[in-house]
CSV table of C-alpha atoms in Angstrom, one decimal:
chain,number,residue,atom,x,y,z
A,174,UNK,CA,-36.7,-116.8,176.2
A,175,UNK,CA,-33.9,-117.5,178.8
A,176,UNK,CA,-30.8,-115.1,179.1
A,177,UNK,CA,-28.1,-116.8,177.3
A,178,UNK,CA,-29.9,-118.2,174.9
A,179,UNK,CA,-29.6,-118.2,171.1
A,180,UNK,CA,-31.9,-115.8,169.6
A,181,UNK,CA,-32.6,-114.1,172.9
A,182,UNK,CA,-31.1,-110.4,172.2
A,183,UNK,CA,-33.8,-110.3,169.0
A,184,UNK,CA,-36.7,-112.0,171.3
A,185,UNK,CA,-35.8,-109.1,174.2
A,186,UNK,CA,-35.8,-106.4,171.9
A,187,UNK,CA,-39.4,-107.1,170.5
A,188,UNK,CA,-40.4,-107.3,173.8
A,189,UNK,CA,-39.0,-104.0,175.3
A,190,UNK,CA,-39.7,-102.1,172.2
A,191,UNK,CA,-43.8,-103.6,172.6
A,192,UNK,CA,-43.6,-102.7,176.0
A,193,UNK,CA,-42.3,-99.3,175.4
A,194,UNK,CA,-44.8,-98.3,172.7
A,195,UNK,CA,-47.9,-99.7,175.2
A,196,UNK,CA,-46.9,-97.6,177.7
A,197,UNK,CA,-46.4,-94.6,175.7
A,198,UNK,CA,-49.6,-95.1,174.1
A,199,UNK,CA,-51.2,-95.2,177.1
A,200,UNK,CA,-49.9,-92.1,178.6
A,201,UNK,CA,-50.9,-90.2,175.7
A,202,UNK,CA,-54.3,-92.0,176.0
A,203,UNK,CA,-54.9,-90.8,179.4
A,204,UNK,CA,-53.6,-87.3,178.3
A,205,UNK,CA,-56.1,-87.1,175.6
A,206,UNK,CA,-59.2,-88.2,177.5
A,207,UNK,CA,-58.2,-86.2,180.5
A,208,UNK,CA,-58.1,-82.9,178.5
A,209,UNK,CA,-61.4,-84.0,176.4
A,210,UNK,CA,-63.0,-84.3,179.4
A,211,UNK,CA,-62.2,-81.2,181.5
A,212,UNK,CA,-60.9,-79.2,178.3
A,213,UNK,CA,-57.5,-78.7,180.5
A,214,UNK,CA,-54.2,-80.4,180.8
A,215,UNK,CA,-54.4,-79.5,184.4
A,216,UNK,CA,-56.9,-82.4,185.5
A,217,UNK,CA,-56.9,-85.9,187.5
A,218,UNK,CA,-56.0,-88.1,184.8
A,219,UNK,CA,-52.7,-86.3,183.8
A,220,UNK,CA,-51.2,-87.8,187.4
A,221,UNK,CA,-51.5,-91.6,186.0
A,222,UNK,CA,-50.3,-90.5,182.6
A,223,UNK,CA,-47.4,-89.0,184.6
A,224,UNK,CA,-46.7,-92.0,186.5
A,225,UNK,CA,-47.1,-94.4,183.5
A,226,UNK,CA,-44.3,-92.1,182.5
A,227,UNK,CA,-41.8,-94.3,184.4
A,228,UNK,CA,-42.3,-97.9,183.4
A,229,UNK,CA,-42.8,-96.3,179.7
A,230,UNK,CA,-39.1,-94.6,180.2
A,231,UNK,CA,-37.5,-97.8,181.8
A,232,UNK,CA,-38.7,-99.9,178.7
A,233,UNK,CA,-37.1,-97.7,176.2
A,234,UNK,CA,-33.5,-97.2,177.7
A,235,UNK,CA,-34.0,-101.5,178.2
A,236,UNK,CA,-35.1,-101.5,174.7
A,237,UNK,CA,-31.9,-99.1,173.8
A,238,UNK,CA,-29.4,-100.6,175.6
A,239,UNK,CA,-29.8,-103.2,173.5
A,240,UNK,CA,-30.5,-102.4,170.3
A,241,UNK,CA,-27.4,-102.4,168.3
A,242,UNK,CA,-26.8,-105.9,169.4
A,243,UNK,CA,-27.0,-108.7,167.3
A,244,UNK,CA,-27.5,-112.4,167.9
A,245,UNK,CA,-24.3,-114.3,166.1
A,246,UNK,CA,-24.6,-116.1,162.8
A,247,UNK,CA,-27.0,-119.0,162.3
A,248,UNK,CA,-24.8,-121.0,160.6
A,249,UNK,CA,-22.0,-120.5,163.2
A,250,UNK,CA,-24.6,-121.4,165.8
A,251,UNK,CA,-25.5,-124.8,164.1
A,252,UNK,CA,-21.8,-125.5,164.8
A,253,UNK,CA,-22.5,-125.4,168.1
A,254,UNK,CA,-24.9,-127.4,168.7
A,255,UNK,CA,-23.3,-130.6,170.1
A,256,UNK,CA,-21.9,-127.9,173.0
A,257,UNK,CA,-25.8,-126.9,173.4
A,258,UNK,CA,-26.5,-130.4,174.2
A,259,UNK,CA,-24.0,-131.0,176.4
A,260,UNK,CA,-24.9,-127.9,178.2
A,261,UNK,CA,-22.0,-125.7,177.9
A,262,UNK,CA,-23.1,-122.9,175.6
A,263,UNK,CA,-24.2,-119.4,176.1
A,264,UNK,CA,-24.9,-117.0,173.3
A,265,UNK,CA,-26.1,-113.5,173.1
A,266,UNK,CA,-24.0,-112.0,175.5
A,267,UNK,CA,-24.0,-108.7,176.5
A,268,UNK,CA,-21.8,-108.2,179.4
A,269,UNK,CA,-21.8,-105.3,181.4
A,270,UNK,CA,-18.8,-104.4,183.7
A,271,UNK,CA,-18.6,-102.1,187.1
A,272,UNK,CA,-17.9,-98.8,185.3
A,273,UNK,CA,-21.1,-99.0,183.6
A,274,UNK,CA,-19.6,-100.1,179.6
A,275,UNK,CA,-20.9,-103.1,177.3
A,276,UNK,CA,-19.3,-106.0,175.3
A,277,UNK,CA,-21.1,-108.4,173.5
A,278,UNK,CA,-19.9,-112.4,172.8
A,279,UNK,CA,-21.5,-113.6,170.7
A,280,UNK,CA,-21.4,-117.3,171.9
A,281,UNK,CA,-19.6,-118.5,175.3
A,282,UNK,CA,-18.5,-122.5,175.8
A,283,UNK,CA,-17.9,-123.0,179.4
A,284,UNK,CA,-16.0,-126.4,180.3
A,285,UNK,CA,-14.0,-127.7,183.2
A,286,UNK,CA,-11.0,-125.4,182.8
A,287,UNK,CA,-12.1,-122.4,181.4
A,288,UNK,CA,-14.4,-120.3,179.0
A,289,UNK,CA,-13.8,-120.2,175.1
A,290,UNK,CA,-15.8,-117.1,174.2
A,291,UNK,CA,-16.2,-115.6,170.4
A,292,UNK,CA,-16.7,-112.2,169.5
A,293,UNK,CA,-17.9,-110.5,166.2
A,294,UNK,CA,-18.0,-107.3,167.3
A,295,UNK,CA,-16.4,-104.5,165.1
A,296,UNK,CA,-15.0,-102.6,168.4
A,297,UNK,CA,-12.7,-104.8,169.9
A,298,UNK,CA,-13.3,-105.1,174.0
A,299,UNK,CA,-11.7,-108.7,174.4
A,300,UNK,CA,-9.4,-106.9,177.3
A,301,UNK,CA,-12.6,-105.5,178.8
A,302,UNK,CA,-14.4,-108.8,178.8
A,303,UNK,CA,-11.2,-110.9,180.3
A,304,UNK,CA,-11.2,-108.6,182.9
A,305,UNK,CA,-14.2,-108.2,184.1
A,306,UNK,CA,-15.2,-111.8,183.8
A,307,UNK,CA,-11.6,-113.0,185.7
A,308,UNK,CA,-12.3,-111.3,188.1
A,309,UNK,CA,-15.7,-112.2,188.8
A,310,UNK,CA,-15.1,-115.6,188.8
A,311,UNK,CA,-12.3,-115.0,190.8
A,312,UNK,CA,-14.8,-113.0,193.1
A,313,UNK,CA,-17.4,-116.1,193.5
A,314,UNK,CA,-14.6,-118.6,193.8
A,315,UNK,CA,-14.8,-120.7,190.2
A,316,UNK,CA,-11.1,-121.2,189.0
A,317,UNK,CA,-11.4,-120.4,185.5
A,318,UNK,CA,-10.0,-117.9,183.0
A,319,UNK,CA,-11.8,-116.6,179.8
A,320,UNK,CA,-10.4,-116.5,176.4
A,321,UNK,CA,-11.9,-114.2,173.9
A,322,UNK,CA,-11.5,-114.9,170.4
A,323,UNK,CA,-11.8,-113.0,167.0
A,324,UNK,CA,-11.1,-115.6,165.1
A,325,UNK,CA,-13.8,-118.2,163.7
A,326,UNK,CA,-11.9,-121.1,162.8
A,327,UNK,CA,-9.3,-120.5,165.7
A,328,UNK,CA,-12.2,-120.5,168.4
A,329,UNK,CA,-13.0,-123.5,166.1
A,330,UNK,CA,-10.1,-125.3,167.1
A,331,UNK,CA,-9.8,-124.3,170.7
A,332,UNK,CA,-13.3,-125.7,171.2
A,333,UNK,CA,-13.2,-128.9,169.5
A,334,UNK,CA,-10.4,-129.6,172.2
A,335,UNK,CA,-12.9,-129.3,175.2
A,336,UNK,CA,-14.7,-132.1,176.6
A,337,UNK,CA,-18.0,-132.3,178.3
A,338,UNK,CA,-17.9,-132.3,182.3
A,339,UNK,CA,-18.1,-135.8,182.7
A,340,UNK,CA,-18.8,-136.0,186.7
A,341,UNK,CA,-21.3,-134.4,188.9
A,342,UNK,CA,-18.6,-131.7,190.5
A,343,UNK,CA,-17.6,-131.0,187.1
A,344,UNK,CA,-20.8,-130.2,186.0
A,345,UNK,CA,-21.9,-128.4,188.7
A,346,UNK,CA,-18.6,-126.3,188.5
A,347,UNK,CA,-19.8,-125.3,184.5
A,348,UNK,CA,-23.5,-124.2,186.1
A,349,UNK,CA,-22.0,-122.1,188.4
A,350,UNK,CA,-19.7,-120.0,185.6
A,351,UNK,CA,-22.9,-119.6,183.1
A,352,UNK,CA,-25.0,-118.4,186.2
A,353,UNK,CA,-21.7,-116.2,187.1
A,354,UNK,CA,-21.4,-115.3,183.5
A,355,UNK,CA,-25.2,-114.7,182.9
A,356,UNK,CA,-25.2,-112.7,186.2
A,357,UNK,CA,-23.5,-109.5,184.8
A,358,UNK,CA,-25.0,-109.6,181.7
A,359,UNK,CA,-27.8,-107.8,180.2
């Protein structure tokens, strides 16, 4: 499942948390046999259990990075579904910014002038998020400005204002913000 996708956070957990418990059970795999074998811990198979130490570690901080995210409502997702088509949706958002810190948005519609993004999120980062992603598109050269809402029915009514890029510069202009966007996300 692509990054900024609906129902990509839940796919991407599975998948680092599978990962992580493969690795781990083959390290202690190779630990076992190795001290079967030679009755010791000190023996030639404990240096691949060692190394498969590292892509077992990276899987589990991937897999808990994420893991307090949630993908936004169904229902609210259904909504936006004519703004899937038209491909100027994102959703699943986690954004990271320089220092390091996380915000999620739950969905993202990208049109000509801007981005209309909607957070559910009980710790409230909208300043965080305008930030970081003003000045990145500021960075790659897009002219737009994000808007972060709280709101349902207000990000509602800001959408349902936008209309799909409706020549070739214009949509070229949206691909680049979602690649921006999806660029410093997790």
């Amino acid at each position: 499942m692509e990054k900024g996708t609906y129902g990509y956070l839940s796919s991407r957990k599975k998948q680092q948390l599978r990962m992580a418990v493969l690795w781990g059970i083959f390290v202690i795999i190779l630990t076992l046999i190795g001290m079967v074998i030679w009755g010791t811990k000190l023996n030639l198979l404990m240096i691949p259990a060692m190394l498969c130490v590292i892509p077992f570690a990276n899987y589990l901080v991937s897999y808990i990075a994420v893991a307090s995210y949630r993908s936004g409502d169904t229902e609210k997702y259904a909504a936006l579904h004519a703004f899937e088509e038209a491909e100027m949706l994102l959703a699943d958002l986690i954004l990271v910014d320089e220092k390091g810190e996380r915000a999620s948005m739950d969905f993202a519609v990208i049109y000509q002038g801007g981005i209309a993004a909607y957070q559910s999120e009980k710790k409230d980062t909208r300043d965080r998020i305008t930030i970081t992603v003003n000045d990145l598109m500021k960075r790659r050269g897009i002219p737009m400005r994000i808007m972060v809402y709280r709101d349902w029915d207000e990000f509602l009514q800001r959408i349902t204002e936008m209309n799909a890029p409706a020549d070739e510069p214009s949509r070229k202009k949206v691909r680049r913000a979602k690649d921006a966007l999806i660029s410093v996300c997790l």
